[in-house]
Amino acid sequence: MERTILHSDMNSCYASIELLHHPELRGKPLAVGGDPEARHGIVLAKDQLAKKAGVKTGMALWQARQVCPQIVFVPPHMDLYLRFSRLAREIYADYTDMQEPFGLDECWLDVSQSGNCKGDGMTIAKEISNRIKFELGITVSIGVSWNKIFAKLGSDYKKPDAITEISRENYRQIVWPLPVEDLLYVGRATQKKLNLYGIHTIGELARTDPELLHRWFGKMGYVLSVFANGEDQTPVSVEDYHAPIKSIGNSTTTPRDLTTDTDVKIIVYALAESVSARLRENNFKCQVVEISVRDSDLYSFTRQHKIKTPTDLTSEIAERAMELFREHYHWRKPIRSVGVRACDLVQADCPIQLDLFMNEEKRERLHRMDTTVDVIRRRFGYESIQRGLMYQDRVLSNLNAKEDHTVHPRGYFVDGNKTGAYA
């Protein structure tokens, strides 16, 4: 049976959600990102007005201001965007449990088995589009096809608030004339190389000998050929316990140079508190802890540690980070910057393998303590309750890392089972 794959993409996701909560900004070009007061950082997202004025994602804020003097900057509220991502997935779940997020704002849906009770792909796409608009107050563009790659091209084909079906009958007319850089995983370097070989459209790529592409790009050459010809067989993942983002992390340039393990521990715990609080807020746990360090000579390193049991506990994240630090840094120079990140995220209710040597009662007490601290800080502020460690240096501990965070969407080749698309 022919598959029916949908790709739903929230239009200008971050900016649309901000406008929903700040209707007074409607009619003005808006961009999300950086620190509007300090005027540093980059554009993470922009609305349609800013886009028409020439503002691009990744621009420095001052560059965006030059291109569009009337632009309004707002800081990102990632927790809010995660909430909308979850709400959208709850709507998708009414049509299929086979949904695979591609970042916060995009998701593939396999509705092949839903036809008898929900209608064909276009019918389902229209219903989802209407529900997102009515229930969430934002719009989506949806692509409908028999494979994931063309479904994504369909959602990109017309924006905003559009539905495009790419079928076996029309894909040569819709997909093949598109510029080659519109294809997933054709970045700037690949586009430049393809252009040098006279390949400018997806159709020209599709008609190129796969062996020739393999000589130019290695194994990825086969992938590009499969993608361009609509032969990708990668399945849409059944809804599982993986989070729609890769990681939640914090990093900071420290108020002063760090010169001792205690200095580092204070910063690491401040960062770990922020990371673990965000994990709990968004119902995630991590399976990998990462630390990054940069010293006064700008020497830097990043190290990761896989943990046995998924966690959202501040103490476990901080202790793993400190283990990594002590193992890999030998105090050649003072330290200027530290980062802590929780990676390989899963849903908080994922099943776990119990460890005979792990005290689950103690972990539960620590979880209740962390949750209580979250509640107190939400009501009375960050400094209303702090660890005794923080009183050893009030300069270093005066860091509310939770107000400065980063999250990272998941990629297409997020796990090992994607190789089947081109094997």
Short mmCIF file of C-alpha atoms in Angstrom, two decimals:
data_model
loop_
_atom_site.label_atom_id
_atom_site.label_comp_id
_atom_site.label_asym_id
_atom_site.label_seq_id
_atom_site.Cartn_x
_atom_site.Cartn_y
_atom_site.Cartn_z
CA MET A 1 0.00 0.00 0.00
CA GLU A 2 1.26 3.49 -0.88
CA ARG A 3 2.28 5.49 2.16
CA THR A 4 0.69 8.84 2.97
CA ILE A 5 3.12 11.17 4.72
CA LEU A 6 2.36 14.66 5.98
CA HIS A 7 4.91 17.26 6.99
CA SER A 8 3.49 20.04 9.16
CA ASP A 9 5.49 23.23 9.63
CA MET A 10 4.35 26.03 11.96
CA ASN A 11 4.66 29.28 10.03
CA SER A 12 7.23 31.67 11.54
CA CYS A 13 6.79 29.66 14.73
CA TYR A 14 8.62 31.74 17.35
CA ALA A 15 7.46 35.07 15.91
CA SER A 16 3.85 33.88 15.49
CA ILE A 17 3.68 32.73 19.12
CA GLU A 18 5.17 36.03 20.32
CA LEU A 19 2.59 37.98 18.29
CA LEU A 20 -0.15 35.81 19.75
CA HIS A 21 0.92 36.90 23.24
CA HIS A 22 1.69 40.50 22.21
CA PRO A 23 -1.08 41.55 19.84
CA GLU A 24 0.01 45.18 20.22
CA LEU A 25 3.03 44.32 18.01
CA ARG A 26 0.92 43.15 15.07
CA GLY A 27 1.51 45.18 11.93
CA LYS A 28 5.15 45.82 12.87
CA PRO A 29 8.13 43.83 11.56
CA LEU A 30 9.22 41.55 14.41
CA ALA A 31 12.23 39.35 15.09
CA VAL A 32 12.99 36.98 17.96
CA GLY A 33 16.52 36.64 19.25
CA GLY A 34 19.47 38.01 21.17
CA ASP A 35 19.30 40.69 23.81
CA PRO A 36 17.28 43.64 22.51
CA GLU A 37 18.53 45.96 25.28
CA ALA A 38 22.21 45.16 24.83
CA ARG A 39 21.75 44.95 21.05
CA HIS A 40 23.77 41.78 20.68
CA GLY A 41 22.93 38.31 19.43
CA ILE A 42 21.36 37.02 16.25
CA VAL A 43 17.92 36.69 14.71
CA LEU A 44 16.42 33.31 15.62
CA ALA A 45 13.12 33.89 13.83
CA LYS A 46 11.23 36.66 12.06
CA ASP A 47 7.69 37.35 10.95
CA GLN A 48 6.52 37.81 7.37
CA LEU A 49 6.89 41.61 7.46
CA ALA A 50 10.51 41.36 8.59
CA LYS A 51 11.18 38.66 6.01
CA LYS A 52 9.82 40.87 3.20
CA ALA A 53 12.09 43.68 4.38
CA GLY A 54 15.13 41.42 3.93
CA VAL A 55 15.73 40.22 7.48
CA LYS A 56 17.21 36.72 7.51
CA THR A 57 17.57 34.11 10.23
CA GLY A 58 21.11 34.21 11.61
CA MET A 59 21.62 37.93 11.01
CA ALA A 60 23.18 39.96 13.79
CA LEU A 61 20.61 42.23 15.41
CA TRP A 62 22.44 45.35 14.24
CA GLN A 63 22.40 44.03 10.66
CA ALA A 64 18.67 43.37 10.89
CA ARG A 65 18.18 46.92 12.16
CA GLN A 66 20.09 48.28 9.15
CA VAL A 67 17.95 46.27 6.74
CA CYS A 68 14.69 47.11 8.54
CA PRO A 69 14.90 50.21 10.78
CA GLN A 70 11.32 49.71 12.06
CA ILE A 71 11.97 46.18 13.33
CA VAL A 72 10.95 45.24 16.88
CA PHE A 73 13.14 42.71 18.73
CA VAL A 74 11.77 40.42 21.43
CA PRO A 75 13.78 37.89 23.48
CA PRO A 76 13.09 34.19 22.98
CA HIS A 77 10.77 32.32 25.36
CA MET A 78 11.72 28.73 24.64
CA ASP A 79 9.46 27.23 27.28
CA LEU A 80 6.48 28.85 25.57
CA TYR A 81 7.53 27.46 22.18
CA LEU A 82 7.97 23.98 23.67
CA ARG A 83 4.45 24.21 25.09
CA PHE A 84 3.00 24.99 21.67
CA SER A 85 5.04 22.18 20.16
CA ARG A 86 3.49 19.74 22.64
CA LEU A 87 -0.01 21.09 21.98
CA ALA A 88 0.45 20.64 18.24
CA ARG A 89 1.62 17.07 18.76
CA GLU A 90 -1.49 16.38 20.83
CA ILE A 91 -3.57 17.44 17.82
CA TYR A 92 -1.49 15.26 15.49
CA ALA A 93 -2.01 12.35 17.88
CA ASP A 94 -5.74 12.36 17.04
CA TYR A 95 -4.77 11.18 13.55
CA THR A 96 -1.72 8.98 14.08
CA ASP A 97 0.79 7.82 16.66
CA MET A 98 3.43 7.69 13.94
CA GLN A 99 4.82 11.20 14.26
CA GLU A 100 8.42 12.30 14.15
CA PRO A 101 9.43 15.82 15.22
CA PHE A 102 12.03 17.72 13.20
CA GLY A 103 12.75 20.49 15.65
CA LEU A 104 10.10 22.30 17.68
CA ASP A 105 8.02 23.59 14.79
CA GLU A 106 8.08 20.75 12.25
CA CYS A 107 6.76 17.20 12.37
CA TRP A 108 6.29 14.28 9.96
CA LEU A 109 3.09 12.25 10.27
CA ASP A 110 2.40 8.87 8.69
CA VAL A 111 -1.38 8.77 8.22
CA SER A 112 -1.38 5.74 5.90
CA GLN A 113 -3.53 3.73 8.33
CA SER A 114 -5.93 6.57 9.08
CA GLY A 115 -7.67 6.74 5.71
CA ASN A 116 -10.65 4.55 6.58
CA CYS A 117 -11.74 6.66 9.52
CA LYS A 118 -10.18 10.07 8.88
CA GLY A 119 -10.11 10.43 5.10
CA ASP A 120 -7.27 10.75 2.61
CA GLY A 121 -4.09 12.77 3.14
CA MET A 122 -5.47 16.06 1.85
CA THR A 123 -8.60 15.74 4.00
CA ILE A 124 -6.52 15.10 7.12
CA ALA A 125 -4.13 17.95 6.25
CA LYS A 126 -7.01 20.41 5.91
CA GLU A 127 -8.51 19.28 9.21
CA ILE A 128 -5.18 19.60 11.03
CA SER A 129 -4.60 23.03 9.50
CA ASN A 130 -8.01 24.25 10.65
CA ARG A 131 -7.59 22.82 14.15
CA ILE A 132 -4.15 24.37 14.64
CA LYS A 133 -5.55 27.73 13.57
CA PHE A 134 -8.65 27.49 15.77
CA GLU A 135 -7.17 25.80 18.86
CA LEU A 136 -3.67 27.31 18.97
CA GLY A 137 -4.14 30.59 17.13
CA ILE A 138 -1.26 30.09 14.70
CA THR A 139 -1.00 28.68 11.18
CA VAL A 140 0.82 25.75 9.60
CA SER A 141 1.88 24.84 6.10
CA ILE A 142 1.52 21.15 5.28
CA GLY A 143 3.02 18.98 2.58
CA VAL A 144 1.37 15.72 1.55
CA SER A 145 3.31 13.03 -0.30
CA TRP A 146 4.31 9.37 -0.31
CA ASN A 147 7.75 10.00 1.26
CA LYS A 148 9.17 12.26 3.94
CA ILE A 149 11.47 14.32 1.73
CA PHE A 150 8.78 15.38 -0.75
CA ALA A 151 6.32 15.99 2.10
CA LYS A 152 8.80 18.48 3.57
CA LEU A 153 9.28 20.11 0.16
CA GLY A 154 5.49 20.41 -0.01
CA SER A 155 5.28 22.27 3.31
CA ASP A 156 7.99 24.67 2.10
CA TYR A 157 6.42 25.14 -1.36
CA LYS A 158 3.72 27.65 -0.35
CA LYS A 159 3.79 29.75 2.81
CA PRO A 160 2.13 30.78 4.99
CA ASP A 161 -1.01 28.77 5.75
CA ALA A 162 -0.99 26.47 2.71
CA ILE A 163 -1.32 22.79 1.82
CA THR A 164 0.55 21.26 -1.12
CA GLU A 165 0.22 17.70 -2.38
CA ILE A 166 3.19 16.22 -4.19
CA SER A 167 2.14 12.97 -5.87
CA ARG A 168 3.77 10.50 -8.22
CA GLU A 169 1.82 12.19 -11.01
CA ASN A 170 2.96 15.77 -10.39
CA TYR A 171 6.34 15.65 -8.61
CA ARG A 172 8.30 16.19 -11.82
CA GLN A 173 6.35 19.39 -12.43
CA ILE A 174 6.53 20.65 -8.81
CA VAL A 175 9.78 19.31 -7.36
CA TRP A 176 12.23 18.98 -10.21
CA PRO A 177 12.22 22.66 -11.31
CA LEU A 178 13.06 23.79 -7.75
CA PRO A 179 16.61 24.98 -7.03
CA VAL A 180 18.80 22.18 -5.75
CA GLU A 181 19.40 23.98 -2.43
CA ASP A 182 15.72 23.47 -1.54
CA LEU A 183 16.42 19.75 -1.05
CA LEU A 184 17.04 18.60 2.51
CA TYR A 185 20.76 18.40 3.30
CA VAL A 186 21.92 20.46 0.35
CA GLY A 187 23.72 23.22 2.22
CA ARG A 188 25.83 26.04 0.86
CA ALA A 189 28.97 23.99 0.30
CA THR A 190 27.07 21.15 -1.41
CA GLN A 191 25.09 23.63 -3.52
CA LYS A 192 28.28 25.36 -4.62
CA LYS A 193 29.88 22.07 -5.60
CA LEU A 194 26.78 20.88 -7.47
CA ASN A 195 26.57 24.20 -9.30
CA LEU A 196 30.20 23.85 -10.38
CA TYR A 197 29.23 20.53 -11.99
CA GLY A 198 26.32 22.20 -13.79
CA ILE A 199 23.59 20.91 -11.44
CA HIS A 200 21.24 23.73 -10.48
CA THR A 201 17.82 22.09 -10.02
CA ILE A 202 16.53 19.06 -8.16
CA GLY A 203 15.56 17.52 -11.52
CA GLU A 204 19.13 17.81 -12.79
CA LEU A 205 20.33 16.18 -9.57
CA ALA A 206 17.77 13.38 -9.96
CA ARG A 207 18.98 12.62 -13.49
CA THR A 208 22.67 12.53 -12.47
CA ASP A 209 24.33 9.11 -12.26
CA PRO A 210 24.34 8.05 -8.56
CA GLU A 211 27.84 6.60 -8.96
CA LEU A 212 29.08 9.97 -10.12
CA LEU A 213 27.48 11.64 -7.12
CA HIS A 214 29.11 9.02 -4.91
CA ARG A 215 32.54 9.92 -6.30
CA TRP A 216 31.87 13.60 -5.58
CA PHE A 217 30.24 13.36 -2.15
CA GLY A 218 30.88 9.88 -0.79
CA LYS A 219 27.92 8.04 0.74
CA MET A 220 25.93 11.27 0.91
CA GLY A 221 25.90 11.29 -2.89
CA TYR A 222 23.63 8.23 -2.85
CA VAL A 223 21.42 9.92 -0.27
CA LEU A 224 20.99 13.01 -2.44
CA SER A 225 20.11 10.89 -5.46
CA VAL A 226 17.49 8.96 -3.45
CA PHE A 227 16.03 12.19 -2.07
CA ALA A 228 15.81 13.90 -5.47
CA ASN A 229 14.04 10.92 -7.06
CA GLY A 230 11.50 10.49 -4.28
CA GLU A 231 12.84 7.06 -3.38
CA ASP A 232 13.46 7.73 0.31
CA GLN A 233 11.92 4.88 2.31
CA THR A 234 12.82 6.20 5.76
CA PRO A 235 9.90 5.42 8.07
CA VAL A 236 8.21 7.98 10.24
CA SER A 237 9.11 7.05 13.79
CA VAL A 238 6.31 5.66 15.91
CA GLU A 239 5.58 8.13 18.68
CA ASP A 240 8.07 7.29 21.41
CA TYR A 241 9.81 8.76 24.42
CA HIS A 242 12.31 10.90 22.50
CA ALA A 243 12.05 14.64 23.09
CA PRO A 244 11.48 16.98 20.12
CA ILE A 245 14.80 18.70 20.90
CA LYS A 246 18.32 17.39 21.27
CA SER A 247 19.48 19.26 24.34
CA ILE A 248 18.93 21.97 26.91
CA GLY A 249 22.03 23.85 27.96
CA ASN A 250 23.44 26.95 29.60
CA SER A 251 26.80 28.59 29.31
CA THR A 252 28.19 31.77 30.83
CA THR A 253 31.19 34.02 30.76
CA THR A 254 31.99 34.13 34.46
CA PRO A 255 31.89 37.37 36.52
CA ARG A 256 35.58 36.87 37.28
CA ASP A 257 38.24 34.38 36.30
CA LEU A 258 37.90 31.00 37.99
CA THR A 259 41.06 29.77 39.70
CA THR A 260 40.00 26.80 41.87
CA ASP A 261 37.80 23.72 41.71
CA THR A 262 35.45 25.39 44.19
CA ASP A 263 35.00 28.36 41.85
CA VAL A 264 34.11 26.00 39.02
CA LYS A 265 31.78 23.97 41.23
CA ILE A 266 29.77 27.10 42.13
CA ILE A 267 29.26 27.97 38.46
CA VAL A 268 28.57 24.36 37.46
CA TYR A 269 25.87 24.02 40.13
CA ALA A 270 24.29 27.33 39.10
CA LEU A 271 24.16 26.15 35.50
CA ALA A 272 23.00 22.63 36.44
CA GLU A 273 20.15 24.09 38.50
CA SER A 274 18.94 25.98 35.44
CA VAL A 275 19.30 23.01 33.11
CA SER A 276 17.54 20.57 35.45
CA ALA A 277 14.72 23.05 36.14
CA ARG A 278 14.06 23.39 32.42
CA LEU A 279 14.12 19.63 32.02
CA ARG A 280 11.44 19.29 34.70
CA GLU A 281 9.36 22.17 33.31
CA ASN A 282 9.23 20.49 29.93
CA ASN A 283 8.92 16.88 31.18
CA PHE A 284 12.30 15.75 29.85
CA LYS A 285 15.20 13.77 31.25
CA CYS A 286 18.69 13.51 29.83
CA GLN A 287 20.91 10.52 29.11
CA VAL A 288 24.11 12.47 28.43
CA VAL A 289 25.76 15.30 30.41
CA GLU A 290 28.14 17.66 28.63
CA ILE A 291 30.52 20.33 29.91
CA SER A 292 32.39 22.99 27.94
CA VAL A 293 35.27 25.07 29.29
CA ARG A 294 37.24 28.01 27.91
CA ASP A 295 40.27 29.47 29.71
CA SER A 296 41.88 32.93 29.64
CA ASP A 297 44.03 31.96 26.65
CA LEU A 298 40.85 30.93 24.78
CA TYR A 299 41.80 27.25 24.90
CA SER A 300 38.54 25.34 25.03
CA PHE A 301 37.22 21.80 25.16
CA THR A 302 33.88 20.01 25.29
CA ARG A 303 33.36 16.60 26.87
CA GLN A 304 30.34 14.32 27.31
CA HIS A 305 29.45 11.54 29.72
CA LYS A 306 26.76 8.91 29.15
CA ILE A 307 24.78 8.17 32.31
CA LYS A 308 23.11 4.86 33.17
CA THR A 309 19.69 6.20 34.15
CA PRO A 310 17.91 9.20 32.56
CA THR A 311 17.88 12.09 35.02
CA ASP A 312 16.55 15.58 35.69
CA LEU A 313 18.26 15.88 39.09
CA THR A 314 20.46 18.91 39.68
CA SER A 315 22.97 17.01 41.81
CA GLU A 316 23.44 14.18 39.29
CA ILE A 317 23.92 16.57 36.37
CA ALA A 318 26.34 18.77 38.35
CA GLU A 319 28.35 15.83 39.69
CA ARG A 320 28.78 14.31 36.22
CA ALA A 321 29.85 17.70 34.88
CA MET A 322 32.43 18.12 37.67
CA GLU A 323 33.79 14.63 37.05
CA LEU A 324 34.34 15.59 33.41
CA PHE A 325 36.01 18.85 34.44
CA ARG A 326 38.41 17.26 36.92
CA GLU A 327 39.33 14.54 34.44
CA HIS A 328 40.08 16.88 31.54
CA TYR A 329 41.31 20.22 32.95
CA HIS A 330 44.63 20.67 34.75
CA TRP A 331 44.68 24.37 35.66
CA ARG A 332 47.18 25.72 33.18
CA LYS A 333 45.29 29.03 33.06
CA PRO A 334 42.32 30.64 34.82
CA ILE A 335 38.92 29.87 33.34
CA ARG A 336 36.71 32.46 31.64
CA SER A 337 33.67 30.49 30.48
CA VAL A 338 31.80 27.33 31.51
CA GLY A 339 28.82 25.57 29.96
CA VAL A 340 26.64 22.65 31.07
CA ARG A 341 24.28 20.85 28.73
CA ALA A 342 21.81 17.98 29.08
CA CYS A 343 21.75 15.94 25.87
CA ASP A 344 20.01 12.92 24.35
CA LEU A 345 16.69 13.88 25.89
CA VAL A 346 13.76 11.54 26.50
CA GLN A 347 10.28 12.09 27.90
CA ALA A 348 10.23 12.14 31.70
CA ASP A 349 7.83 9.18 31.89
CA CYS A 350 10.03 6.88 29.82
CA PRO A 351 10.54 3.40 31.30
CA ILE A 352 13.92 2.84 32.95
CA GLN A 353 15.98 -0.18 33.89
CA LEU A 354 16.33 -0.22 37.68
CA ASP A 355 19.85 -0.56 39.09
CA LEU A 356 20.41 -2.75 42.15
CA PHE A 357 23.22 -0.41 43.24
CA MET A 358 21.20 2.80 42.89
CA ASN A 359 19.17 4.17 45.81
CA GLU A 360 15.85 5.01 44.16
CA GLU A 361 14.38 6.27 47.44
CA LYS A 362 17.19 8.82 47.69
CA ARG A 363 16.69 9.84 44.05
CA GLU A 364 12.98 10.36 44.71
CA ARG A 365 13.77 12.57 47.72
CA LEU A 366 16.19 14.61 45.62
CA HIS A 367 13.54 14.97 42.93
CA ARG A 368 11.00 16.25 45.47
CA MET A 369 13.57 18.68 46.83
CA ASP A 370 14.40 20.01 43.35
CA THR A 371 10.70 20.37 42.52
CA THR A 372 10.10 22.26 45.78
CA VAL A 373 12.96 24.63 44.97
CA ASP A 374 11.39 25.22 41.54
CA VAL A 375 8.08 26.20 43.15
CA ILE A 376 9.70 28.51 45.72
CA ARG A 377 11.75 30.30 43.07
CA ARG A 378 8.76 30.74 40.80
CA ARG A 379 6.84 32.39 43.64
CA PHE A 380 9.55 34.38 45.42
CA GLY A 381 12.42 34.76 42.96
CA TYR A 382 15.71 33.04 42.19
CA GLU A 383 17.59 34.27 45.28
CA SER A 384 14.84 33.23 47.71
CA ILE A 385 16.49 29.84 48.22
CA GLN A 386 20.04 28.80 47.43
CA ARG A 387 22.50 26.03 48.19
CA GLY A 388 25.04 26.52 50.97
CA LEU A 389 27.79 26.19 48.36
CA MET A 390 26.69 29.50 46.82
CA TYR A 391 27.53 31.46 49.98
CA GLN A 392 31.23 30.74 49.53
CA ASP A 393 31.41 33.38 46.80
CA ARG A 394 28.52 35.79 46.39
CA VAL A 395 30.01 37.28 43.21
CA LEU A 396 30.09 33.96 41.36
CA SER A 397 26.78 32.75 42.77
CA ASN A 398 24.97 35.89 41.60
CA LEU A 399 24.14 34.12 38.34
CA ASN A 400 20.54 33.41 37.35
CA ALA A 401 21.44 31.08 34.50
CA LYS A 402 17.82 30.15 33.92
CA GLU A 403 17.24 33.47 32.18
CA ASP A 404 19.86 32.63 29.53
CA HIS A 405 19.44 29.23 27.90
CA THR A 406 19.72 27.38 24.63
CA VAL A 407 17.89 24.42 23.15
CA HIS A 408 18.79 22.44 20.07
CA PRO A 409 16.35 20.79 17.67
CA ARG A 410 16.75 17.20 16.54
CA GLY A 411 18.18 16.39 13.11
CA TYR A 412 16.93 14.12 10.34
CA PHE A 413 19.68 11.53 10.90
CA VAL A 414 19.10 11.59 14.64
CA ASP A 415 19.71 7.89 15.15
CA GLY A 416 21.29 4.93 13.46
CA ASN A 417 18.19 3.53 11.74
CA LYS A 418 18.14 6.26 9.11
CA THR A 419 20.78 4.56 6.97
CA GLY A 420 18.06 2.35 5.52
CA ALA A 421 17.01 5.30 3.38
CA TYR A 422 19.97 4.80 1.06
CA ALA A 423 21.50 1.44 1.90
#
